[in-house]
Amino acid sequence: MNEPAKNTSDIGSGADSGAGAGSDSAPTLAGQVGDKAARKLKARRNPTPGVWFGLGMMGLIGWSVVVPTLLGAGLGLWLDEQHPGSQSWTLALLVGGLTLGCLNAWHWVAKEDRAMREEQEDGDE
C-alpha cells in the first residue's frame, strides 16, 4: 500500500515540474508589460525624424555638392582670365568640383546610413 502513495507523490511532483518548465519558456505578463514600457520610453527618447529633418538632409546634401562645384567653376574662371589658353580651366574645374561634391555627399550619406543601421540593431537587441 505504500507504493501507490509513493507513485502518487512522484506523479504530482512530475506535473509540477512540467508546468514550471512550460512557464519558463512562455513570457510572463509582467515581462511583456516591461518590454512594452521599455520600447515606449526608447521611442520617446529617440523620436522619429519628421518632414523638416528630411528636407534639411536634402538641403545639406545639395549644398555639399553645389559648393565644391561653384568653387571649381569660380577658380576655373579666374585661371582662364589669368592664363588664357586653348583648354578651358572653367569646364575642367567645374567637373572636378562636381565630382568632389558627389563623392562628399555619397560618403556622408553612407556614414549616416551606417549609423542608423547600428542604432536599429542596438534597438532590436
mmCIF file of C-alpha atoms in Angstrom:
data_model
loop_
_atom_site.group_PDB
_atom_site.id
_atom_site.type_symbol
_atom_site.label_atom_id
_atom_site.label_comp_id
_atom_site.label_asym_id
_atom_site.label_seq_id
_atom_site.Cartn_x
_atom_site.Cartn_y
_atom_site.Cartn_z
ATOM 1 C CA MET A 1 0.000 0.000 0.000
ATOM 2 C CA ASN A 2 2.883 2.366 0.465
ATOM 3 C CA GLU A 3 3.889 2.082 -3.137
ATOM 4 C CA PRO A 4 0.767 3.668 -4.663
ATOM 5 C CA ALA A 5 1.129 6.647 -2.321
ATOM 6 C CA LYS A 6 4.760 6.945 -3.369
ATOM 7 C CA ASN A 7 3.804 6.857 -7.047
ATOM 8 C CA THR A 8 1.117 9.487 -6.498
ATOM 9 C CA SER A 9 3.619 11.878 -4.951
ATOM 10 C CA ASP A 10 6.020 11.233 -7.837
ATOM 11 C CA ILE A 11 3.284 11.974 -10.340
ATOM 12 C CA GLY A 12 2.323 15.196 -8.543
ATOM 13 C CA SER A 13 5.906 16.401 -8.414
ATOM 14 C CA GLY A 14 6.369 15.494 -12.074
ATOM 15 C CA ALA A 15 3.303 17.500 -13.028
ATOM 16 C CA ASP A 16 4.532 20.499 -11.057
ATOM 17 C CA SER A 17 7.958 20.390 -12.695
ATOM 18 C CA GLY A 18 6.361 20.057 -16.125
ATOM 19 C CA ALA A 19 4.199 23.115 -15.531
ATOM 20 C CA GLY A 20 7.187 25.013 -14.212
ATOM 21 C CA ALA A 21 9.217 24.183 -17.312
ATOM 22 C CA GLY A 22 6.382 25.341 -19.546
ATOM 23 C CA SER A 23 6.028 28.667 -17.749
ATOM 24 C CA ASP A 24 9.771 29.324 -18.001
ATOM 25 C CA SER A 25 9.660 29.236 -21.803
ATOM 26 C CA ALA A 26 6.499 31.372 -22.118
ATOM 27 C CA PRO A 27 6.845 35.129 -21.431
ATOM 28 C CA THR A 28 5.034 36.308 -18.360
ATOM 29 C CA LEU A 29 2.568 39.172 -18.377
ATOM 30 C CA ALA A 30 4.909 41.281 -16.262
ATOM 31 C CA GLY A 31 7.752 40.631 -18.707
ATOM 32 C CA GLN A 32 5.626 41.622 -21.700
ATOM 33 C CA VAL A 33 4.473 44.812 -19.964
ATOM 34 C CA GLY A 34 8.073 45.648 -19.032
ATOM 35 C CA ASP A 35 9.283 45.127 -22.606
ATOM 36 C CA LYS A 36 6.497 47.303 -23.989
ATOM 37 C CA ALA A 37 7.231 50.067 -21.476
ATOM 38 C CA ALA A 38 10.931 49.958 -22.363
ATOM 39 C CA ARG A 39 10.094 50.305 -26.075
ATOM 40 C CA LYS A 40 7.829 53.292 -25.370
ATOM 41 C CA LEU A 41 10.496 55.014 -23.283
ATOM 42 C CA LYS A 42 13.090 54.471 -26.008
ATOM 43 C CA ALA A 43 10.694 55.882 -28.625
ATOM 44 C CA ARG A 44 10.157 58.994 -26.502
ATOM 45 C CA ARG A 45 13.885 59.485 -26.021
ATOM 46 C CA ASN A 46 14.647 58.977 -29.735
ATOM 47 C CA PRO A 47 11.730 60.451 -31.689
ATOM 48 C CA THR A 48 11.275 59.569 -35.348
ATOM 49 C CA PRO A 49 12.683 62.316 -37.581
ATOM 50 C CA GLY A 50 9.974 64.423 -39.173
ATOM 51 C CA VAL A 51 9.476 66.071 -42.521
ATOM 52 C CA TRP A 52 11.690 69.045 -41.657
ATOM 53 C CA PHE A 53 14.531 66.689 -40.810
ATOM 54 C CA GLY A 54 14.231 65.069 -44.251
ATOM 55 C CA LEU A 55 14.121 68.425 -46.003
ATOM 56 C CA GLY A 56 17.142 69.570 -44.030
ATOM 57 C CA MET A 57 19.023 66.439 -45.087
ATOM 58 C CA MET A 58 18.214 67.076 -48.739
ATOM 59 C CA GLY A 59 19.405 70.657 -48.382
ATOM 60 C CA LEU A 60 22.610 69.598 -46.686
ATOM 61 C CA ILE A 61 23.359 67.019 -49.361
ATOM 62 C CA GLY A 62 22.549 69.560 -52.075
ATOM 63 C CA TRP A 63 24.872 72.173 -50.628
ATOM 64 C CA SER A 64 27.647 69.603 -50.207
ATOM 65 C CA VAL A 65 27.506 69.141 -54.000
ATOM 66 C CA VAL A 66 26.836 72.753 -55.037
ATOM 67 C CA VAL A 67 29.599 74.450 -53.020
ATOM 68 C CA PRO A 68 32.573 72.483 -54.469
ATOM 69 C CA THR A 69 31.058 72.794 -57.962
ATOM 70 C CA LEU A 70 30.767 76.576 -57.717
ATOM 71 C CA LEU A 71 34.222 76.884 -56.164
ATOM 72 C CA GLY A 72 35.669 74.859 -59.025
ATOM 73 C CA ALA A 73 33.875 76.967 -61.609
ATOM 74 C CA GLY A 74 34.979 80.212 -59.923
ATOM 75 C CA LEU A 75 38.589 79.083 -59.727
ATOM 76 C CA GLY A 76 38.389 77.979 -63.359
ATOM 77 C CA LEU A 77 37.090 81.374 -64.475
ATOM 78 C CA TRP A 78 39.880 83.130 -62.587
ATOM 79 C CA LEU A 79 42.519 80.819 -64.129
ATOM 80 C CA ASP A 80 41.047 81.358 -67.614
ATOM 81 C CA GLU A 81 41.332 85.145 -67.149
ATOM 82 C CA GLN A 82 44.850 84.996 -65.703
ATOM 83 C CA HIS A 83 46.266 82.376 -68.083
ATOM 84 C CA PRO A 84 44.314 82.273 -71.345
ATOM 85 C CA GLY A 85 44.956 79.183 -73.396
ATOM 86 C CA SER A 86 43.401 76.553 -75.614
ATOM 87 C CA GLN A 87 41.950 74.479 -72.770
ATOM 88 C CA SER A 88 39.126 75.634 -70.540
ATOM 89 C CA TRP A 89 40.021 75.611 -66.862
ATOM 90 C CA THR A 90 36.430 76.535 -66.063
ATOM 91 C CA LEU A 91 34.999 73.354 -67.545
ATOM 92 C CA ALA A 92 37.711 71.111 -66.091
ATOM 93 C CA LEU A 93 37.440 72.512 -62.567
ATOM 94 C CA LEU A 94 33.634 72.590 -62.764
ATOM 95 C CA VAL A 95 33.604 68.844 -63.473
ATOM 96 C CA GLY A 96 36.266 68.288 -60.810
ATOM 97 C CA GLY A 97 34.231 70.224 -58.224
ATOM 98 C CA LEU A 98 31.074 68.334 -59.156
ATOM 99 C CA THR A 99 32.889 65.009 -58.791
ATOM 100 C CA LEU A 100 34.342 66.038 -55.442
ATOM 101 C CA GLY A 101 30.928 67.212 -54.231
ATOM 102 C CA CYS A 102 29.216 63.985 -55.288
ATOM 103 C CA LEU A 103 31.874 61.884 -53.560
ATOM 104 C CA ASN A 104 31.495 64.022 -50.443
ATOM 105 C CA ALA A 105 27.697 63.592 -50.461
ATOM 106 C CA TRP A 106 27.985 59.841 -51.077
ATOM 107 C CA HIS A 107 30.433 59.461 -48.192
ATOM 108 C CA TRP A 108 28.203 61.470 -45.844
ATOM 109 C CA VAL A 109 25.033 59.537 -46.782
ATOM 110 C CA ALA A 110 26.828 56.196 -46.356
ATOM 111 C CA LYS A 111 28.052 57.283 -42.916
ATOM 112 C CA GLU A 112 24.547 58.328 -41.825
ATOM 113 C CA ASP A 113 23.071 55.075 -43.172
ATOM 114 C CA ARG A 114 25.640 53.054 -41.241
ATOM 115 C CA ALA A 115 24.849 54.977 -38.045
ATOM 116 C CA MET A 116 21.094 54.433 -38.488
ATOM 117 C CA ARG A 117 21.572 50.685 -39.074
ATOM 118 C CA GLU A 118 23.767 50.349 -35.979
ATOM 119 C CA GLU A 119 21.185 52.240 -33.921
ATOM 120 C CA GLN A 120 18.432 49.995 -35.261
ATOM 121 C CA GLU A 121 20.442 46.840 -34.457
ATOM 122 C CA ASP A 122 21.057 48.134 -30.924
ATOM 123 C CA GLY A 123 17.323 48.701 -30.540
ATOM 124 C CA ASP A 124 16.477 45.181 -31.702
ATOM 125 C CA GLU A 125 18.650 43.573 -29.048
#
